PDB file of N, CA and C in Angstrom:
ATOM      1  N   MET A   1    -177.444  23.529  65.706  1.00 81.00           N
ATOM      2  CA  MET A   1    -177.032  22.884  66.936  1.00 81.00           C
ATOM      3  C   MET A   1    -175.968  21.818  66.669  1.00 81.00           C
ATOM      4  N   MET A   2    -176.172  21.034  65.626  1.00 85.00           N
ATOM      5  CA  MET A   2    -175.205  19.977  65.307  1.00 85.00           C
ATOM      6  C   MET A   2    -173.863  20.573  64.898  1.00 85.00           C
ATOM      7  N   ILE A   3    -173.901  21.681  64.201  1.00 91.00           N
ATOM      8  CA  ILE A   3    -172.657  22.320  63.773  1.00 91.00           C
ATOM      9  C   ILE A   3    -171.881  22.796  64.996  1.00 91.00           C
ATOM     10  N   GLU A   4    -172.583  23.345  65.981  1.00 93.00           N
ATOM     11  CA  GLU A   4    -171.921  23.801  67.206  1.00 93.00           C
ATOM     12  C   GLU A   4    -171.268  22.637  67.946  1.00 93.00           C
ATOM     13  N   LEU A   5    -171.971  21.520  68.018  1.00 92.00           N
ATOM     14  CA  LEU A   5    -171.413  20.342  68.681  1.00 92.00           C
ATOM     15  C   LEU A   5    -170.172  19.842  67.943  1.00 92.00           C
ATOM     16  N   GLN A   6    -170.253  19.832  66.621  1.00 95.00           N
ATOM     17  CA  GLN A   6    -169.126  19.401  65.794  1.00 95.00           C
ATOM     18  C   GLN A   6    -167.927  20.318  65.999  1.00 95.00           C
ATOM     19  N   GLU A   7    -168.176  21.623  66.030  1.00 95.00           N
ATOM     20  CA  GLU A   7    -167.092  22.584  66.223  1.00 95.00           C
ATOM     21  C   GLU A   7    -166.431  22.410  67.591  1.00 95.00           C
ATOM     22  N   LYS A   8    -167.235  22.169  68.612  1.00 95.00           N
ATOM     23  CA  LYS A   8    -166.678  21.974  69.951  1.00 95.00           C
ATOM     24  C   LYS A   8    -165.862  20.687  70.021  1.00 95.00           C
ATOM     25  N   ALA A   9    -166.353  19.632  69.396  1.00 96.00           N
ATOM     26  CA  ALA A   9    -165.608  18.371  69.386  1.00 96.00           C
ATOM     27  C   ALA A   9    -164.253  18.573  68.701  1.00 96.00           C
ATOM     28  N   GLU A  10    -164.258  19.255  67.593  1.00 97.00           N
ATOM     29  CA  GLU A  10    -163.003  19.518  66.872  1.00 97.00           C
ATOM     30  C   GLU A  10    -162.067  20.417  67.682  1.00 97.00           C
ATOM     31  N   LYS A  11    -162.631  21.389  68.375  1.00 97.00           N
ATOM     32  CA  LYS A  11    -161.822  22.287  69.205  1.00 97.00           C
ATOM     33  C   LYS A  11    -161.115  21.495  70.303  1.00 97.00           C
ATOM     34  N   TYR A  12    -161.842  20.611  70.973  1.00 97.00           N
ATOM     35  CA  TYR A  12    -161.238  19.837  72.056  1.00 97.00           C
ATOM     36  C   TYR A  12    -160.253  18.795  71.535  1.00 97.00           C
ATOM     37  N   GLU A  13    -160.514  18.250  70.363  1.00 98.00           N
ATOM     38  CA  GLU A  13    -159.550  17.325  69.759  1.00 98.00           C
ATOM     39  C   GLU A  13    -158.252  18.052  69.426  1.00 98.00           C
ATOM     40  N   SER A  14    -158.375  19.281  68.937  1.00 98.00           N
ATOM     41  CA  SER A  14    -157.199  20.087  68.622  1.00 98.00           C
ATOM     42  C   SER A  14    -156.411  20.422  69.887  1.00 98.00           C
ATOM     43  N   LYS A  15    -157.121  20.791  70.941  1.00 98.00           N
ATOM     44  CA  LYS A  15    -156.447  21.092  72.203  1.00 98.00           C
ATOM     45  C   LYS A  15    -155.753  19.850  72.755  1.00 98.00           C
ATOM     46  N   ALA A  16    -156.381  18.702  72.637  1.00 98.00           N
ATOM     47  CA  ALA A  16    -155.772  17.459  73.114  1.00 98.00           C
ATOM     48  C   ALA A  16    -154.493  17.163  72.340  1.00 98.00           C
ATOM     49  N   ALA A  17    -154.529  17.354  71.036  1.00 98.00           N
ATOM     50  CA  ALA A  17    -153.337  17.110  70.216  1.00 98.00           C
ATOM     51  C   ALA A  17    -152.211  18.064  70.592  1.00 98.00           C
ATOM     52  N   GLN A  18    -152.559  19.324  70.837  1.00 98.00           N
ATOM     53  CA  GLN A  18    -151.543  20.302  71.229  1.00 98.00           C
ATOM     54  C   GLN A  18    -150.920  19.926  72.573  1.00 98.00           C
ATOM     55  N   CYS A  19    -151.736  19.494  73.506  1.00 98.00           N
ATOM     56  CA  CYS A  19    -151.214  19.078  74.819  1.00 98.00           C
ATOM     57  C   CYS A  19    -150.329  17.841  74.690  1.00 98.00           C
ATOM     58  N   ARG A  20    -150.686  16.927  73.798  1.00 97.00           N
ATOM     59  CA  ARG A  20    -149.839  15.744  73.576  1.00 97.00           C
ATOM     60  C   ARG A  20    -148.470  16.182  73.033  1.00 97.00           C
ATOM     61  N   ASP A  21    -148.480  17.143  72.124  1.00 97.00           N
ATOM     62  CA  ASP A  21    -147.217  17.661  71.594  1.00 97.00           C
ATOM     63  C   ASP A  21    -146.381  18.290  72.701  1.00 97.00           C
ATOM     64  N   TRP A  22    -147.012  19.098  73.529  1.00 97.00           N
ATOM     65  CA  TRP A  22    -146.296  19.734  74.635  1.00 97.00           C
ATOM     66  C   TRP A  22    -145.757  18.696  75.611  1.00 97.00           C
ATOM     67  N   ALA A  23    -146.533  17.629  75.824  1.00 96.00           N
ATOM     68  CA  ALA A  23    -146.085  16.580  76.746  1.00 96.00           C
ATOM     69  C   ALA A  23    -144.832  15.884  76.213  1.00 96.00           C
ATOM     70  N   THR A  24    -144.778  15.657  74.918  1.00 96.00           N
ATOM     71  CA  THR A  24    -143.602  14.991  74.359  1.00 96.00           C
ATOM     72  C   THR A  24    -142.378  15.907  74.378  1.00 96.00           C
ATOM     73  N   GLN A  25    -142.613  17.213  74.343  1.00 96.00           N
ATOM     74  CA  GLN A  25    -141.504  18.160  74.368  1.00 96.00           C
ATOM     75  C   GLN A  25    -141.042  18.486  75.783  1.00 96.00           C
ATOM     76  N   ALA A  26    -141.900  18.260  76.759  1.00 94.00           N
ATOM     77  CA  ALA A  26    -141.566  18.595  78.145  1.00 94.00           C
ATOM     78  C   ALA A  26    -140.617  17.545  78.725  1.00 94.00           C
ATOM     79  N   PRO A  27    -139.765  17.967  79.639  1.00 92.00           N
ATOM     80  CA  PRO A  27    -138.891  16.990  80.301  1.00 92.00           C
ATOM     81  C   PRO A  27    -139.716  16.071  81.199  1.00 92.00           C
ATOM     82  N   GLU A  28    -139.153  14.926  81.524  1.00 92.00           N
ATOM     83  CA  GLU A  28    -139.832  14.001  82.427  1.00 92.00           C
ATOM     84  C   GLU A  28    -140.149  14.721  83.732  1.00 92.00           C
ATOM     85  N   GLY A  29    -141.283  14.394  84.295  1.00 95.00           N
ATOM     86  CA  GLY A  29    -141.622  14.985  85.581  1.00 95.00           C
ATOM     87  C   GLY A  29    -143.017  15.582  85.596  1.00 95.00           C
ATOM     88  N   PRO A  30    -143.244  16.487  86.531  1.00 96.00           N
ATOM     89  CA  PRO A  30    -144.592  17.020  86.734  1.00 96.00           C
ATOM     90  C   PRO A  30    -145.152  17.777  85.537  1.00 96.00           C
ATOM     91  N   GLN A  31    -144.295  18.479  84.815  1.00 95.00           N
ATOM     92  CA  GLN A  31    -144.796  19.246  83.668  1.00 95.00           C
ATOM     93  C   GLN A  31    -145.321  18.306  82.589  1.00 95.00           C
ATOM     94  N   ARG A  32    -144.596  17.248  82.302  1.00 96.00           N
ATOM     95  CA  ARG A  32    -145.051  16.287  81.299  1.00 96.00           C
ATOM     96  C   ARG A  32    -146.345  15.618  81.755  1.00 96.00           C
ATOM     97  N   ALA A  33    -146.394  15.227  83.021  1.00 97.00           N
ATOM     98  CA  ALA A  33    -147.595  14.580  83.561  1.00 97.00           C
ATOM     99  C   ALA A  33    -148.801  15.513  83.462  1.00 97.00           C
ATOM    100  N   PHE A  34    -148.579  16.789  83.742  1.00 97.00           N
ATOM    101  CA  PHE A  34    -149.664  17.765  83.660  1.00 97.00           C
ATOM    102  C   PHE A  34    -150.255  17.809  82.257  1.00 97.00           C
ATOM    103  N   PHE A  35    -149.398  17.906  81.238  1.00 97.00           N
ATOM    104  CA  PHE A  35    -149.891  17.981  79.870  1.00 97.00           C
ATOM    105  C   PHE A  35    -150.555  16.678  79.432  1.00 97.00           C
ATOM    106  N   GLU A  36    -150.077  15.547  79.923  1.00 97.00           N
ATOM    107  CA  GLU A  36    -150.706  14.266  79.592  1.00 97.00           C
ATOM    108  C   GLU A  36    -152.104  14.181  80.196  1.00 97.00           C
ATOM    109  N   VAL A  37    -152.238  14.613  81.440  1.00 98.00           N
ATOM    110  CA  VAL A  37    -153.554  14.602  82.086  1.00 98.00           C
ATOM    111  C   VAL A  37    -154.497  15.577  81.385  1.00 98.00           C
ATOM    112  N   LEU A  38    -153.986  16.741  81.036  1.00 98.00           N
ATOM    113  CA  LEU A  38    -154.799  17.731  80.339  1.00 98.00           C
ATOM    114  C   LEU A  38    -155.247  17.211  78.971  1.00 98.00           C
ATOM    115  N   ALA A  39    -154.367  16.532  78.268  1.00 98.00           N
ATOM    116  CA  ALA A  39    -154.733  15.941  76.973  1.00 98.00           C
ATOM    117  C   ALA A  39    -155.822  14.890  77.152  1.00 98.00           C
ATOM    118  N   ASP A  40    -155.691  14.066  78.187  1.00 98.00           N
ATOM    119  CA  ASP A  40    -156.730  13.056  78.463  1.00 98.00           C
ATOM    120  C   ASP A  40    -158.073  13.725  78.736  1.00 98.00           C
ATOM    121  N   TYR A  41    -158.045  14.819  79.478  1.00 98.00           N
ATOM    122  CA  TYR A  41    -159.268  15.556  79.801  1.00 98.00           C
ATOM    123  C   TYR A  41    -159.936  16.072  78.525  1.00 98.00           C
ATOM    124  N   TYR A  42    -159.145  16.718  77.671  1.00 98.00           N
ATOM    125  CA  TYR A  42    -159.699  17.248  76.422  1.00 98.00           C
ATOM    126  C   TYR A  42    -160.197  16.130  75.509  1.00 98.00           C
ATOM    127  N   GLU A  43    -159.503  15.012  75.486  1.00 98.00           N
ATOM    128  CA  GLU A  43    -159.969  13.879  74.678  1.00 98.00           C
ATOM    129  C   GLU A  43    -161.303  13.353  75.195  1.00 98.00           C
ATOM    130  N   GLY A  44    -161.455  13.340  76.498  1.00 97.00           N
ATOM    131  CA  GLY A  44    -162.728  12.921  77.085  1.00 97.00           C
ATOM    132  C   GLY A  44    -163.857  13.859  76.713  1.00 97.00           C
ATOM    133  N   LEU A  45    -163.594  15.154  76.752  1.00 97.00           N
ATOM    134  CA  LEU A  45    -164.612  16.119  76.344  1.00 97.00           C
ATOM    135  C   LEU A  45    -164.997  15.937  74.881  1.00 97.00           C
ATOM    136  N   ALA A  46    -164.003  15.762  74.040  1.00 97.00           N
ATOM    137  CA  ALA A  46    -164.282  15.557  72.617  1.00 97.00           C
ATOM    138  C   ALA A  46    -165.108  14.294  72.406  1.00 97.00           C
ATOM    139  N   ALA A  47    -164.776  13.240  73.139  1.00 97.00           N
ATOM    140  CA  ALA A  47    -165.538  11.987  73.021  1.00 97.00           C
ATOM    141  C   ALA A  47    -166.984  12.187  73.461  1.00 97.00           C
ATOM    142  N   ASP A  48    -167.195  12.970  74.515  1.00 96.00           N
ATOM    143  CA  ASP A  48    -168.563  13.251  74.970  1.00 96.00           C
ATOM    144  C   ASP A  48    -169.355  13.992  73.901  1.00 96.00           C
ATOM    145  N   PHE A  49    -168.722  14.952  73.241  1.00 95.00           N
ATOM    146  CA  PHE A  49    -169.408  15.674  72.174  1.00 95.00           C
ATOM    147  C   PHE A  49    -169.683  14.747  70.991  1.00 95.00           C
ATOM    148  N   ARG A  50    -168.753  13.869  70.683  1.00 95.00           N
ATOM    149  CA  ARG A  50    -168.971  12.909  69.585  1.00 95.00           C
ATOM    150  C   ARG A  50    -170.151  11.981  69.909  1.00 95.00           C
ATOM    151  N   GLN A  51    -170.265  11.563  71.160  1.00 95.00           N
ATOM    152  CA  GLN A  51    -171.389  10.716  71.565  1.00 95.00           C
ATOM    153  C   GLN A  51    -172.709  11.467  71.447  1.00 95.00           C
ATOM    154  N   ALA A  52    -172.714  12.734  71.849  1.00 93.00           N
ATOM    155  CA  ALA A  52    -173.927  13.543  71.729  1.00 93.00           C
ATOM    156  C   ALA A  52    -174.324  13.694  70.264  1.00 93.00           C
ATOM    157  N   ILE A  53    -173.347  13.893  69.405  1.00 93.00           N
ATOM    158  CA  ILE A  53    -173.626  14.002  67.968  1.00 93.00           C
ATOM    159  C   ILE A  53    -174.210  12.697  67.441  1.00 93.00           C
ATOM    160  N   ALA A  54    -173.626  11.578  67.845  1.00 94.00           N
ATOM    161  CA  ALA A  54    -174.103  10.272  67.377  1.00 94.00           C
ATOM    162  C   ALA A  54    -175.535  10.012  67.840  1.00 94.00           C
ATOM    163  N   LYS A  55    -175.836  10.378  69.076  1.00 91.00           N
ATOM    164  CA  LYS A  55    -177.197  10.176  69.590  1.00 91.00           C
ATOM    165  C   LYS A  55    -178.202  11.037  68.840  1.00 91.00           C
ATOM    166  N   ARG A  56    -177.838  12.272  68.562  1.00 89.00           N
ATOM    167  CA  ARG A  56    -178.758  13.162  67.846  1.00 89.00           C
ATOM    168  C   ARG A  56    -178.932  12.712  66.400  1.00 89.00           C
ATOM    169  N   THR A  57    -177.889  12.161  65.810  1.00 88.00           N
ATOM    170  CA  THR A  57    -177.983  11.705  64.432  1.00 88.00           C
ATOM    171  C   THR A  57    -178.852  10.458  64.339  1.00 88.00           C
ATOM    172  N   ALA A  58    -178.753   9.597  65.349  1.00 86.00           N
ATOM    173  CA  ALA A  58    -179.517   8.350  65.348  1.00 86.00           C
ATOM    174  C   ALA A  58    -180.996   8.587  65.636  1.00 86.00           C
ATOM    175  N   ALA A  59    -181.306   9.675  66.333  1.00 73.00           N
ATOM    176  CA  ALA A  59    -182.698   9.923  66.721  1.00 73.00           C
ATOM    177  C   ALA A  59    -183.541  10.439  65.592  1.00 73.00           C
TER     178      ALA A  59
END
């Protein structure tokens, strides 16, 4: 179970990094904003998985 949580956290961190790269490459405007929001979303998911891992490790 912990390995699955770790893998998901890493997957979302990777997706967030990719979206950040796309945002920096996109021209100013809606496309850049879209990738920035998407990166924030993926970072939030990764943080949630990291918190779940920390809680399970502490228990």
